[in-house]
Amino acid sequence: MHFLLPLLVALFASDATAKICRNLTVAVNIEARQGVFSIPDLQGNLDATAFAQRLTSNHGNYTEDALDGYQTVEGTYNISTTFCQPDTNASGTTVQVLSHGIGYDKTYWDIRYENGNYSYVDVAVDEYGYSTVAIDRFGIGNSSHGHPLNLIQAPAEISALHEITKLLRNGSFPTVPTAFKNIITVGHSFGSIQVYTLSALDPSAQDALILTGFSGDTAYLPATIAAWNLHLARLNQPSRFGSARPRTTPSRFDRPVNLYTLLAQSLRGAGLSDSEVQQELTTTELANLLAGSNATSTTSDSAAAAPQDLPAGYLTWPDFSANQYTFFYPGAFDLGLGLQIEATKQPVTTGELLTLASFPGSTGFAGPVQVVTGEKDAIFCGGDCYAVGAGSSASNIPAEVAPAFPNASVFEAYVQPNTGHAINAHYNATGAYHAVQRFLGANGFGAS
Ligand SMILES: *[C@@H]1O[C@H](CO)[C@@H](O)[C@H](O)[C@H]1NC(C)=O
Ligand SMILES: *[C@@H]1O[C@H](CO)[C@@H](O)[C@H](O)[C@H]1NC(C)=O
Ligand SMILES: *[C@@H]1O[C@H](CO)[C@@H](O)[C@H](O)[C@H]1NC(C)=O
Ligand SMILES: *[C@@H]1O[C@H](CO)[C@@H](O)[C@H](O)[C@H]1NC(C)=O
Ligand SMILES: *[C@@H]1O[C@H](CO)[C@@H](O)[C@H](O)[C@H]1NC(C)=O
Ligand SMILES: *[C@@H]1O[C@H](CO)[C@@H](O)[C@H](O)[C@H]1NC(C)=O
Ligand SMILES: *[C@@H]1O[C@H](CO)[C@@H](O)[C@H](O)[C@H]1NC(C)=O
Ligand SMILES: *[C@@H]1O[C@H](CO)[C@@H](O)[C@H](O)[C@H]1NC(C)=O
Ligand SMILES: *[C@@H]1O[C@H](CO)[C@@H](O)[C@H](O)[C@H]1NC(C)=O
Ligand SMILES: *[C@@H]1O[C@H](CO)[C@@H](O)[C@H](O)[C@H]1NC(C)=O
């Protein structure tokens, strides 16, 4: 009988589990009291620059200056989600809800690139047995879009997250009949701010919190917004965020335009060398102009490639250099992945930018909390999470969040080495994923 043992081990070792996922659009009822802002119209890129100038001005608080009053927004909107569970098809009693940061969508948690070393979902589901629900935040990606100034703001997005947790709790999440006992929410950056704020609004909505790419230090936000050099999303990536679609009516003289070939030819014609042409087309705003254009030119009228046609108040950084400055630590990421992320990025709204820093100073949340931030995070640590201010007794900047959680059962600040803000896109992303799952397991929130 014992001769079977090596065979069984070999079978299990090679029979890697594979998660079962489905994309689900979930209708949620949003209700949020939020700001009514009035700002000068955004018509072109320079208006976006002027907006960023006012936002970062030393003059005062632009959120306050632009505020005309408050209103309650209500309505039913779609949240685009991906639900995953282990291939045993057992959803268990514990689910992790994943909420992305600015510039990303729900795919941040399951990045497909080369060696497959970037998927948070693969680790949480396949290696630790959790179910996961990754959401596109309200207003972003394939979730409903809306007025970028007065609808798509932090409070409405938090309301959407809250509804998702309630549906999972009461067994009403579409196609998933389980009434989950434990809801763990995992945020990144602006997603973490929303998870944190929800824990103050309704301390029992979530059972454990993982706040990645986060600290309580907002001192570096102006530098971040300046580095973003904001442009209108629809001008930056017309094929994804605008309404640009090449003419596809074939005629003898008129073939669909391949923008890539056209630009490459023009640049060569202007005297650039092949390697300069290559750099222009991959690392500058020309790469953004090209993003999505193959898809729109080769897929006539397919919804799959439909441009988002976003209003002018949806903004983005112009190219990978601004993305790198704020999200990546040089030497610790694969440039090919960085460029893929730039080409598939998502925008940020004026309403989000005016409301993202208005979060409460503390929360009554009583479960376990882990803050996980990259050692070199530019946005929440100014590039060095160990550079605590004089007079601070904390060992790092994320650890300074502890007093905001006076009632937490456990608080841990975890600094992920050699990593920038976008933890999931750095070489050692899986190292951070294991640190999170170990924390959850050690504090009573294992998968079942
Ligand atoms: C869900 O949508 C994503 C993005 O469109 C796609 O890549 C993926 O294949 C879809 N997954 C399933 C299980 O349909
Ligand atoms: C700016 O004003 C808003 C709206 O009144 C407020 O919520 C926020 O806390 C203020 N920010 C700072 C840094 O004072
Ligand atoms: C939500 O999506 C459904 C189709 O999946 C669509 O019929 C409906 O209009 C959408 N609702 C909103 C508010 O976008
Ligand atoms: C898992 O569940 C899905 C959805 O209910 C179902 O379509 C599928 O057949 C199930 N797979 C297995 C292996 O039981
Ligand atoms: C994934 O990353 C780990 C740790 O960084 C490394 O040891 C492993 O070789 C990588 N896997 C692949 C397939 O590259
Ligand atoms: C479940 O929660 C949702 C969201 O709050 C709510 O609309 C629905 O009525 C609840 N269903 C049950 C059966 O309690
Ligand atoms: C777009 O098309 C051009 C020309 O066919 C090709 O060289 C380029 O690699 C394509 N880009 C993408 C992102 O598919
Ligand atoms: C959004 O939906 C479109 C069309 O179904 C799909 O091509 C795209 O990959 C989806 N994106 C995300 C982030 O789900
Ligand atoms: C922490 O719990 C105590 C006792 O239940 C309560 O009085 C206090 O308000 C809570 N702290 C916060 C910040 O909510
Ligand atoms: C990768 O991450 C893990 C978990 O944080 C850490 O223990 C390990 O030292 C990291 N490896 C490198 C090479 O930085």
Coordinates of C-alpha atoms and ligand atoms in Angstrom, one line a residue:
M1 CA 0.0 0.0 0.0
H2 CA 2.8 2.4 0.9
F3 CA 4.0 2.6 -2.7
L4 CA 0.9 4.7 -3.5
L5 CA 2.0 7.5 -1.3
P6 CA 4.6 9.1 -3.6
L7 CA 2.0 8.9 -6.5
L8 CA -0.6 10.6 -4.5
V9 CA 1.8 13.4 -3.4
A10 CA 2.8 13.8 -7.0
L11 CA -0.9 13.9 -8.1
F12 CA -1.7 16.6 -5.6
A13 CA 1.4 18.6 -6.4
S14 CA 0.7 18.7 -10.1
D15 CA -3.1 19.1 -9.8
A16 CA -2.9 22.8 -9.0
T17 CA -6.3 24.0 -8.1
A18 CA -7.9 26.5 -10.4
K19 CA -10.4 29.1 -9.2
I20 CA -13.9 29.3 -10.7
C21 CA -14.9 32.8 -11.5
R22 CA -17.8 34.7 -13.0
N23 CA -18.4 38.3 -14.0
L24 CA -21.5 39.6 -12.4
T25 CA -23.2 42.9 -12.7
V26 CA -24.9 43.8 -9.5
A27 CA -27.6 46.4 -9.2
V28 CA -27.2 48.3 -5.9
N29 CA -29.3 51.1 -4.3
I30 CA -27.0 54.0 -3.6
E31 CA -27.9 56.6 -1.0
A32 CA -25.3 59.2 0.1
R33 CA -25.2 62.7 1.4
Q34 CA -22.4 64.5 -0.4
G35 CA -21.1 67.8 -1.7
V36 CA -22.6 70.0 -4.4
F37 CA -19.6 71.6 -6.0
S38 CA -19.2 74.4 -8.4
I39 CA -16.0 74.6 -10.4
P40 CA -15.0 76.2 -13.7
D41 CA -15.9 74.1 -16.7
L42 CA -13.3 71.6 -18.0
Q43 CA -13.1 71.7 -21.7
G44 CA -9.5 71.0 -22.5
N45 CA -6.3 69.7 -20.9
L46 CA -5.3 73.2 -19.6
D47 CA -8.6 73.4 -17.6
A48 CA -7.5 70.1 -16.0
T49 CA -4.2 71.7 -15.2
A50 CA -5.9 74.8 -13.7
F51 CA -8.1 72.4 -11.6
A52 CA -5.0 70.7 -10.3
Q53 CA -3.4 74.0 -9.5
R54 CA -6.4 75.1 -7.4
L55 CA -6.5 71.7 -5.7
T56 CA -2.8 71.9 -4.7
S57 CA -2.7 75.6 -4.0
N58 CA -1.2 76.8 -0.7
H59 CA -4.1 79.3 -0.7
G60 CA -6.4 77.0 1.4
N61 CA -8.8 74.2 1.1
Y62 CA -10.3 74.0 -2.5
T63 CA -12.9 71.4 -1.4
E64 CA -14.2 74.0 1.0
D65 CA -14.0 76.8 -1.6
A66 CA -15.8 74.8 -4.3
L67 CA -18.5 73.6 -1.9
D68 CA -22.0 75.2 -2.6
G69 CA -23.9 72.9 -0.2
Y70 CA -24.9 69.3 0.3
Q71 CA -27.4 66.9 -1.3
T72 CA -28.6 63.4 -0.9
V73 CA -28.0 61.3 -4.0
E74 CA -30.2 58.2 -4.5
G75 CA -30.6 55.7 -7.2
T76 CA -30.0 52.2 -8.5
Y77 CA -26.7 51.7 -10.3
N78 CA -24.7 48.8 -11.6
I79 CA -21.5 47.6 -9.9
S80 CA -19.4 45.4 -12.1
T81 CA -17.9 42.5 -10.1
T82 CA -15.9 39.3 -10.5
F83 CA -16.8 36.6 -8.1
C84 CA -14.3 33.7 -7.6
Q85 CA -14.4 30.6 -5.5
P86 CA -12.2 27.5 -5.1
D87 CA -12.7 24.8 -7.8
T88 CA -14.4 22.6 -5.2
N89 CA -17.3 25.0 -5.8
A90 CA -17.6 25.5 -2.1
S91 CA -17.9 29.2 -1.4
G92 CA -17.2 28.7 2.4
T93 CA -18.5 31.1 5.0
T94 CA -15.8 33.8 4.5
V95 CA -15.5 36.2 1.6
Q96 CA -12.9 38.8 0.7
V97 CA -14.3 41.9 -1.0
L98 CA -11.6 43.7 -3.0
S99 CA -11.8 47.4 -3.8
H100 CA -9.2 48.9 -6.1
G101 CA -7.5 52.3 -6.0
I102 CA -7.2 55.2 -8.5
G103 CA -6.0 54.3 -12.0
Y104 CA -7.1 50.7 -11.7
D105 CA -10.2 48.6 -11.9
K106 CA -11.1 45.2 -10.4
T107 CA -8.5 43.5 -12.5
Y108 CA -5.9 45.0 -10.1
W109 CA -6.5 42.0 -8.0
D110 CA -6.0 39.4 -10.7
I111 CA -3.3 40.9 -13.0
R112 CA -2.5 38.6 -15.9
Y113 CA 1.1 39.0 -17.0
E114 CA 3.7 36.6 -18.1
N115 CA 4.6 34.3 -15.2
G116 CA 1.4 34.7 -13.3
N117 CA 3.1 36.1 -10.2
Y118 CA 0.8 39.1 -9.8
S119 CA -2.7 37.7 -8.9
Y120 CA -3.9 38.3 -5.4
V121 CA -7.0 36.3 -6.2
D122 CA -5.0 33.2 -7.2
V123 CA -3.3 33.2 -3.8
A124 CA -6.4 34.0 -1.7
V125 CA -8.6 31.5 -3.6
D126 CA -6.4 28.7 -4.8
E127 CA -3.9 28.6 -2.0
Y128 CA -6.0 29.7 1.0
G129 CA -9.5 28.7 0.0
Y130 CA -11.3 32.0 0.2
S131 CA -14.1 33.3 -2.0
T132 CA -13.5 36.7 -3.4
V133 CA -15.5 39.5 -4.9
A134 CA -13.6 42.2 -6.8
I135 CA -15.6 45.3 -7.6
D136 CA -15.2 48.2 -10.1
R137 CA -15.8 51.1 -7.8
F138 CA -19.0 53.1 -8.6
G139 CA -18.2 55.4 -11.6
I140 CA -15.2 53.5 -12.8
G141 CA -14.6 50.7 -15.3
N142 CA -17.7 48.7 -16.2
S143 CA -19.7 50.0 -13.2
S144 CA -22.2 52.7 -13.9
H145 CA -20.6 56.0 -14.8
G146 CA -22.1 59.3 -13.7
H147 CA -21.6 63.0 -13.3
P148 CA -17.9 63.3 -12.5
L149 CA -18.2 66.3 -10.1
N150 CA -21.5 65.8 -8.2
L151 CA -22.3 62.1 -8.4
I152 CA -19.0 60.2 -8.5
Q153 CA -17.6 61.1 -5.1
A154 CA -16.3 59.1 -2.2
P155 CA -19.6 59.0 -0.2
A156 CA -21.6 57.4 -3.1
E157 CA -18.8 54.9 -3.8
I158 CA -18.8 54.0 -0.1
S159 CA -22.5 53.5 -0.2
A160 CA -22.1 51.1 -3.2
L161 CA -19.4 49.1 -1.2
H162 CA -21.7 49.0 1.8
E163 CA -24.6 47.6 -0.3
I164 CA -22.2 44.9 -1.7
T165 CA -21.3 43.8 1.8
K166 CA -25.0 43.7 2.8
L167 CA -25.9 41.5 -0.2
L168 CA -23.1 39.1 0.6
R169 CA -24.2 39.0 4.3
N170 CA -27.8 38.2 3.6
G171 CA -27.3 35.7 0.7
S172 CA -28.7 38.0 -2.0
F173 CA -25.6 38.5 -4.1
P174 CA -26.6 37.3 -7.6
T175 CA -25.9 33.6 -8.3
V176 CA -24.2 33.2 -4.9
P177 CA -26.8 31.9 -2.4
T178 CA -24.3 31.8 0.6
A179 CA -25.1 34.2 3.5
F180 CA -21.5 34.9 4.4
K181 CA -20.6 34.9 8.0
N182 CA -17.3 36.8 7.7
I183 CA -16.8 39.7 5.4
I184 CA -13.2 40.7 5.0
T185 CA -12.6 43.9 2.9
V186 CA -9.3 44.5 1.2
G187 CA -8.7 47.9 -0.2
H188 CA -5.9 49.5 -2.1
S189 CA -5.2 53.2 -1.8
F190 CA -8.5 55.2 -2.4
G191 CA -10.2 51.8 -2.0
S192 CA -8.6 51.5 1.4
I193 CA -9.8 55.0 2.3
Q194 CA -13.3 53.8 1.5
V195 CA -13.0 50.6 3.5
Y196 CA -11.7 52.6 6.4
T197 CA -14.5 55.2 6.2
L198 CA -17.2 52.5 5.9
S199 CA -15.8 51.0 9.1
A200 CA -16.5 54.3 10.9
L201 CA -20.0 54.7 9.4
D202 CA -21.1 51.1 10.1
P203 CA -18.6 49.2 12.3
S204 CA -20.4 45.9 11.8
A205 CA -20.5 45.9 8.0
Q206 CA -17.1 44.4 7.8
D207 CA -15.4 41.8 10.0
A208 CA -11.7 42.3 9.2
L209 CA -10.0 45.1 7.3
I210 CA -6.9 44.9 5.1
L211 CA -5.8 48.4 4.1
T212 CA -3.1 48.2 1.4
G213 CA -1.3 51.1 -0.1
F214 CA -2.5 53.3 2.9
S215 CA -1.5 55.4 5.8
G216 CA -3.1 58.3 7.6
D217 CA -0.5 60.8 6.2
T218 CA -2.0 62.9 3.5
A219 CA 1.0 65.3 3.3
Y220 CA 2.1 63.8 -0.1
L221 CA -1.2 64.2 -1.9
P222 CA -0.4 67.6 -3.4
A223 CA 2.9 66.2 -4.8
T224 CA 1.0 63.2 -6.1
I225 CA -1.6 65.3 -7.9
A226 CA 1.2 67.6 -9.3
A227 CA 3.1 64.6 -10.6
W228 CA -0.1 63.2 -12.2
N229 CA -0.1 66.2 -14.5
L230 CA -3.8 65.6 -15.1
H231 CA -5.3 65.6 -18.6
L232 CA -8.8 64.8 -19.8
A233 CA -9.2 61.1 -20.0
R234 CA -11.1 61.3 -23.3
L235 CA -8.3 63.2 -25.0
N236 CA -5.6 61.0 -23.5
Q237 CA -7.0 57.7 -24.6
P238 CA -9.6 58.6 -27.2
S239 CA -10.3 55.0 -28.2
R240 CA -11.0 53.8 -24.7
F241 CA -12.3 57.0 -22.9
G242 CA -13.4 59.2 -25.7
S243 CA -15.7 58.3 -28.6
A244 CA -13.0 57.8 -31.3
R245 CA -13.7 55.0 -33.7
P246 CA -11.9 54.7 -36.9
R247 CA -14.0 54.6 -40.0
T248 CA -14.6 50.9 -40.8
T249 CA -16.7 51.3 -44.0
P250 CA -14.5 49.5 -46.4
S251 CA -14.2 51.0 -49.9
R252 CA -11.6 50.6 -52.6
F253 CA -9.7 53.7 -51.3
D254 CA -10.5 53.8 -47.7
R255 CA -9.4 51.1 -45.3
P256 CA -9.7 51.2 -41.5
V257 CA -6.9 53.4 -40.2
N258 CA -4.2 51.5 -38.2
L259 CA -3.1 54.4 -36.0
Y260 CA 0.0 52.5 -34.9
T261 CA 1.4 52.1 -38.4
L262 CA 0.4 55.6 -39.3
L263 CA 2.3 57.2 -36.3
A264 CA 5.3 54.9 -36.7
Q265 CA 5.6 56.0 -40.4
S266 CA 5.2 59.7 -39.5
L267 CA 7.9 59.5 -36.8
R268 CA 10.3 57.7 -39.1
G269 CA 9.5 60.3 -41.7
A270 CA 10.3 63.0 -39.2
G271 CA 13.8 61.6 -38.9
L272 CA 13.5 59.5 -35.7
S273 CA 15.6 56.4 -35.4
D274 CA 13.8 53.0 -34.9
S275 CA 14.7 52.9 -31.2
E276 CA 13.4 56.5 -30.8
V277 CA 10.2 55.6 -32.6
Q278 CA 9.8 52.6 -30.3
Q279 CA 10.3 54.8 -27.2
E280 CA 7.8 57.4 -28.4
L281 CA 5.2 54.8 -29.1
T282 CA 5.6 53.0 -25.8
T283 CA 6.5 55.4 -23.0
T284 CA 5.0 58.8 -24.0
E285 CA 1.4 60.0 -24.5
L286 CA 1.5 58.6 -28.0
A287 CA 1.3 55.1 -26.3
N288 CA -1.9 56.3 -24.6
L289 CA -3.3 57.7 -27.9
L290 CA -2.7 54.2 -29.3
A291 CA -4.2 52.3 -26.3
G292 CA -7.3 50.5 -27.4
S293 CA -7.1 51.7 -31.0
N294 CA -6.3 48.3 -32.4
A295 CA -9.3 46.9 -30.6
T296 CA -11.7 49.6 -31.9
S297 CA -10.4 49.4 -35.4
T298 CA -10.5 45.6 -35.7
T299 CA -13.8 44.9 -33.9
S300 CA -16.5 46.8 -35.8
D301 CA -19.5 47.6 -33.6
S302 CA -18.7 45.0 -30.9
A303 CA -19.7 46.1 -27.5
A304 CA -16.4 44.6 -26.3
A305 CA -14.5 47.5 -27.7
A306 CA -17.0 50.3 -27.2
P307 CA -15.2 53.4 -26.0
Q308 CA -16.5 54.7 -22.7
D309 CA -17.3 58.2 -24.1
L310 CA -16.5 59.9 -20.7
P311 CA -17.4 63.5 -19.9
A312 CA -14.6 66.0 -19.5
G313 CA -14.5 65.7 -15.7
Y314 CA -12.9 62.2 -15.9
L315 CA -9.2 62.8 -15.8
T316 CA -6.0 60.8 -16.0
W317 CA -2.2 61.3 -16.1
P318 CA -0.8 61.6 -19.6
D319 CA 1.7 58.7 -19.8
F320 CA 3.7 56.1 -18.0
S321 CA 6.2 58.5 -16.6
A322 CA 3.7 60.1 -14.2
N323 CA 2.3 56.6 -13.4
Q324 CA 5.8 55.4 -12.6
Y325 CA 6.5 58.4 -10.3
T326 CA 3.5 57.8 -8.1
F327 CA 2.9 54.0 -8.3
F328 CA 6.2 52.2 -9.1
Y329 CA 9.6 51.8 -7.5
P330 CA 12.3 51.7 -10.2
G331 CA 14.1 48.4 -10.3
A332 CA 11.4 46.6 -8.5
F333 CA 9.0 46.1 -11.3
D334 CA 8.8 44.7 -14.9
L335 CA 8.6 47.6 -17.3
G336 CA 6.4 45.5 -19.7
L337 CA 3.9 45.1 -16.9
G338 CA 4.0 48.8 -16.2
L339 CA 3.3 49.7 -19.8
Q340 CA 0.4 47.1 -19.9
I341 CA -1.0 48.8 -16.8
E342 CA -0.7 52.3 -18.3
A343 CA -2.5 51.1 -21.5
T344 CA -5.3 49.6 -19.5
K345 CA -5.6 52.2 -16.8
Q346 CA -8.8 53.8 -15.5
P347 CA -9.5 57.5 -14.9
V348 CA -10.3 59.6 -11.8
T349 CA -13.1 62.1 -11.4
T350 CA -13.0 65.7 -10.2
G351 CA -15.6 64.7 -7.5
E352 CA -13.3 62.0 -6.3
L353 CA -10.3 64.3 -6.1
L354 CA -12.3 66.9 -4.1
T355 CA -13.6 64.3 -1.6
L356 CA -10.8 61.7 -1.3
A357 CA -9.0 63.2 1.7
S358 CA -12.1 64.0 3.8
F359 CA -12.0 60.8 5.9
P360 CA -12.7 60.6 9.6
G361 CA -9.9 60.7 12.2
S362 CA -10.9 57.4 13.9
T363 CA -13.2 54.5 13.7
G364 CA -14.9 52.3 16.3
F365 CA -14.2 49.2 14.2
A366 CA -13.7 46.2 16.6
G367 CA -12.2 43.5 14.4
P368 CA -8.6 42.9 13.2
V369 CA -6.9 45.5 11.0
Q370 CA -3.8 45.2 8.9
V371 CA -2.2 48.1 7.0
V372 CA 0.1 46.8 4.2
T373 CA 2.1 49.5 2.4
G374 CA 5.1 49.3 0.1
E375 CA 8.3 50.5 1.7
K376 CA 8.9 53.0 -1.1
D377 CA 5.3 54.2 -1.4
A378 CA 5.3 57.7 -2.8
I379 CA 1.7 58.6 -2.2
F380 CA 1.2 57.6 1.5
C381 CA 4.9 57.6 2.7
G382 CA 6.6 60.2 0.5
G383 CA 8.9 57.5 -0.8
D384 CA 10.1 56.0 2.5
C385 CA 7.7 54.4 5.0
Y386 CA 10.5 54.4 7.7
A387 CA 10.9 58.1 7.6
V388 CA 8.7 58.9 10.6
G389 CA 8.6 62.5 11.7
A390 CA 10.6 63.7 14.6
G391 CA 8.6 63.1 17.8
S392 CA 6.8 60.1 16.5
S393 CA 7.2 56.9 18.5
A394 CA 5.9 54.7 15.7
S395 CA 8.4 52.5 13.9
N396 CA 7.0 53.4 10.5
I397 CA 4.4 55.7 8.8
P398 CA 1.7 53.0 8.4
A399 CA 2.1 52.1 12.1
E400 CA 0.9 55.7 12.9
V401 CA -2.6 54.6 11.8
A402 CA -3.0 52.5 15.0
P403 CA -4.5 55.3 17.2
A404 CA -7.3 55.7 14.5
F405 CA -8.5 52.2 15.6
P406 CA -8.8 52.3 19.4
N407 CA -11.2 49.4 19.5
A408 CA -9.6 47.0 16.9
S409 CA -9.0 43.5 18.3
V410 CA -5.6 43.5 16.6
F411 CA -3.7 46.1 14.7
E412 CA -0.7 45.4 12.5
A413 CA 1.3 47.6 10.2
Y414 CA 3.2 45.6 7.6
V415 CA 5.8 47.3 5.4
Q416 CA 6.3 45.3 2.2
P417 CA 10.0 45.6 1.3
N418 CA 11.3 47.0 -2.0
T419 CA 7.9 47.9 -3.3
G420 CA 6.2 51.1 -4.4
H421 CA 2.5 52.2 -4.1
A422 CA 1.0 49.7 -6.6
I423 CA 2.0 46.6 -4.5
N424 CA 0.3 44.1 -6.8
A425 CA 2.4 45.2 -9.8
H426 CA 5.8 44.8 -8.1
Y427 CA 8.1 41.7 -8.5
N428 CA 7.4 40.5 -4.9
A429 CA 3.6 41.0 -5.0
T430 CA 3.0 37.4 -3.9
G431 CA 5.2 38.0 -0.8
A432 CA 2.6 40.6 0.3
Y433 CA -0.3 38.4 -0.5
H434 CA 1.0 35.7 1.8
A435 CA 1.6 38.2 4.6
V436 CA -2.1 39.2 4.3
Q437 CA -3.5 35.7 4.3
R438 CA -1.3 34.7 7.2
F439 CA -2.5 37.7 9.2
L440 CA -6.1 36.7 8.6
G441 CA -5.5 33.1 9.4
A442 CA -3.7 34.0 12.6
N443 CA -6.5 36.2 13.8
G444 CA -9.5 33.9 13.4
F445 CA -10.4 34.7 9.8
G446 CA -9.2 31.7 7.8
A447 CA -11.3 30.6 4.8
S448 CA -13.8 28.4 6.6
Ligands
LIG1 C1 -14.5 38.6 -16.9 O1 -14.2 39.8 -17.6 C2 -12.8 39.9 -17.8 C3 -12.6 41.3 -18.3 O2 -13.5 41.6 -19.4 C4 -12.3 38.9 -18.8 O3 -11.0 39.0 -19.0 C5 -12.6 37.5 -18.1 O4 -12.3 36.5 -19.0 C6 -14.0 37.4 -17.7 N1 -14.2 36.2 -16.9 C7 -15.1 35.3 -17.0 C8 -15.0 34.1 -16.1 O5 -16.0 35.4 -17.9
LIG2 C1 -11.4 70.8 3.5 O1 -12.8 71.0 3.5 C2 -13.6 69.9 3.5 C3 -15.1 70.4 3.3 O2 -15.4 71.3 4.3 C4 -13.4 69.1 4.8 O3 -14.2 67.9 4.8 C5 -11.9 68.7 4.9 O4 -11.6 68.1 6.1 C6 -11.0 70.0 4.7 N1 -9.6 69.5 4.6 C7 -8.7 70.0 5.4 C8 -7.3 69.4 5.1 O5 -8.9 70.8 6.2
LIG3 C1 -27.5 48.0 -15.5 O1 -27.2 46.9 -16.4 C2 -28.4 46.5 -17.1 C3 -27.9 45.3 -18.0 O2 -27.0 44.5 -17.4 C4 -29.0 47.6 -17.9 O3 -30.2 47.1 -18.5 C5 -29.3 48.7 -17.0 O4 -29.8 49.8 -17.8 C6 -28.1 49.2 -16.2 N1 -28.5 50.2 -15.3 C7 -27.8 51.3 -15.1 C8 -28.3 52.3 -14.1 O5 -26.8 51.6 -15.8
LIG4 C1 -20.0 25.1 -9.9 O1 -21.1 26.1 -9.8 C2 -21.5 26.7 -11.0 C3 -22.5 27.7 -10.7 O2 -23.5 27.3 -9.9 C4 -22.0 25.6 -11.9 O3 -22.3 26.2 -13.2 C5 -20.9 24.5 -12.2 O4 -21.4 23.5 -12.9 C6 -20.4 24.0 -10.8 N1 -19.2 23.2 -11.1 C7 -19.0 22.0 -10.4 C8 -17.7 21.3 -10.7 O5 -19.8 21.5 -9.6
LIG5 C1 7.2 34.1 -8.7 O1 7.9 34.8 -7.7 C2 8.6 34.0 -6.8 C3 9.0 34.8 -5.6 O2 9.4 36.1 -6.0 C4 9.7 33.3 -7.5 O3 10.4 32.5 -6.7 C5 9.1 32.5 -8.6 O4 10.1 31.9 -9.4 C6 8.2 33.3 -9.5 N1 7.4 32.4 -10.4 C7 7.5 32.5 -11.7 C8 6.7 31.5 -12.5 O5 8.2 33.3 -12.3
LIG6 C1 -30.3 42.1 1.5 O1 -29.6 43.3 1.4 C2 -30.0 44.2 0.4 C3 -29.0 45.3 0.3 O2 -29.2 46.1 1.5 C4 -31.4 44.6 0.5 O3 -31.8 45.4 -0.6 C5 -32.3 43.3 0.5 O4 -33.6 43.6 0.8 C6 -31.8 42.3 1.6 N1 -32.5 41.1 1.4 C7 -33.0 40.4 2.5 C8 -33.6 39.1 2.1 O5 -32.8 40.8 3.6
LIG7 C1 -1.5 47.3 -33.0 O1 -1.3 47.1 -34.4 C2 0.0 47.3 -34.9 C3 0.0 47.1 -36.4 O2 -0.7 46.0 -36.8 C4 0.9 46.3 -34.2 O3 2.3 46.5 -34.6 C5 0.9 46.6 -32.7 O4 1.6 45.7 -32.0 C6 -0.6 46.4 -32.2 N1 -0.7 46.8 -30.8 C7 -1.3 46.1 -29.9 C8 -1.3 46.7 -28.5 O5 -1.9 45.1 -30.2
LIG8 C1 -15.8 45.8 -19.5 O1 -16.7 45.2 -20.4 C2 -16.2 45.1 -21.7 C3 -17.3 44.6 -22.6 O2 -17.9 43.5 -22.1 C4 -14.9 44.2 -21.7 O3 -14.3 44.2 -23.0 C5 -13.9 44.8 -20.7 O4 -12.8 43.9 -20.6 C6 -14.6 44.9 -19.4 N1 -13.6 45.5 -18.5 C7 -13.6 45.2 -17.2 C8 -12.6 45.9 -16.4 O5 -14.4 44.4 -16.7
LIG9 C1 -14.8 52.1 21.3 O1 -15.7 51.3 22.2 C2 -16.1 52.0 23.3 C3 -16.9 51.0 24.2 O2 -17.8 50.3 23.4 C4 -17.0 53.1 22.8 O3 -17.5 53.9 24.0 C5 -16.2 54.1 22.0 O4 -17.0 55.1 21.5 C6 -15.6 53.3 20.8 N1 -14.6 54.1 20.1 C7 -14.9 54.7 18.9 C8 -13.8 55.5 18.3 O5 -15.9 54.5 18.3
LIG10 C1 9.1 39.4 -0.4 O1 8.0 39.6 0.5 C2 8.1 38.8 1.7 C3 6.8 39.2 2.5 O2 6.8 40.6 2.8 C4 9.3 39.2 2.4 O3 9.4 38.3 3.6 C5 10.5 38.9 1.6 O4 11.7 39.3 2.2 C6 10.4 39.7 0.3 N1 11.5 39.3 -0.6 C7 12.3 40.2 -1.1 C8 13.3 39.7 -2.0 O5 12.2 41.4 -0.9

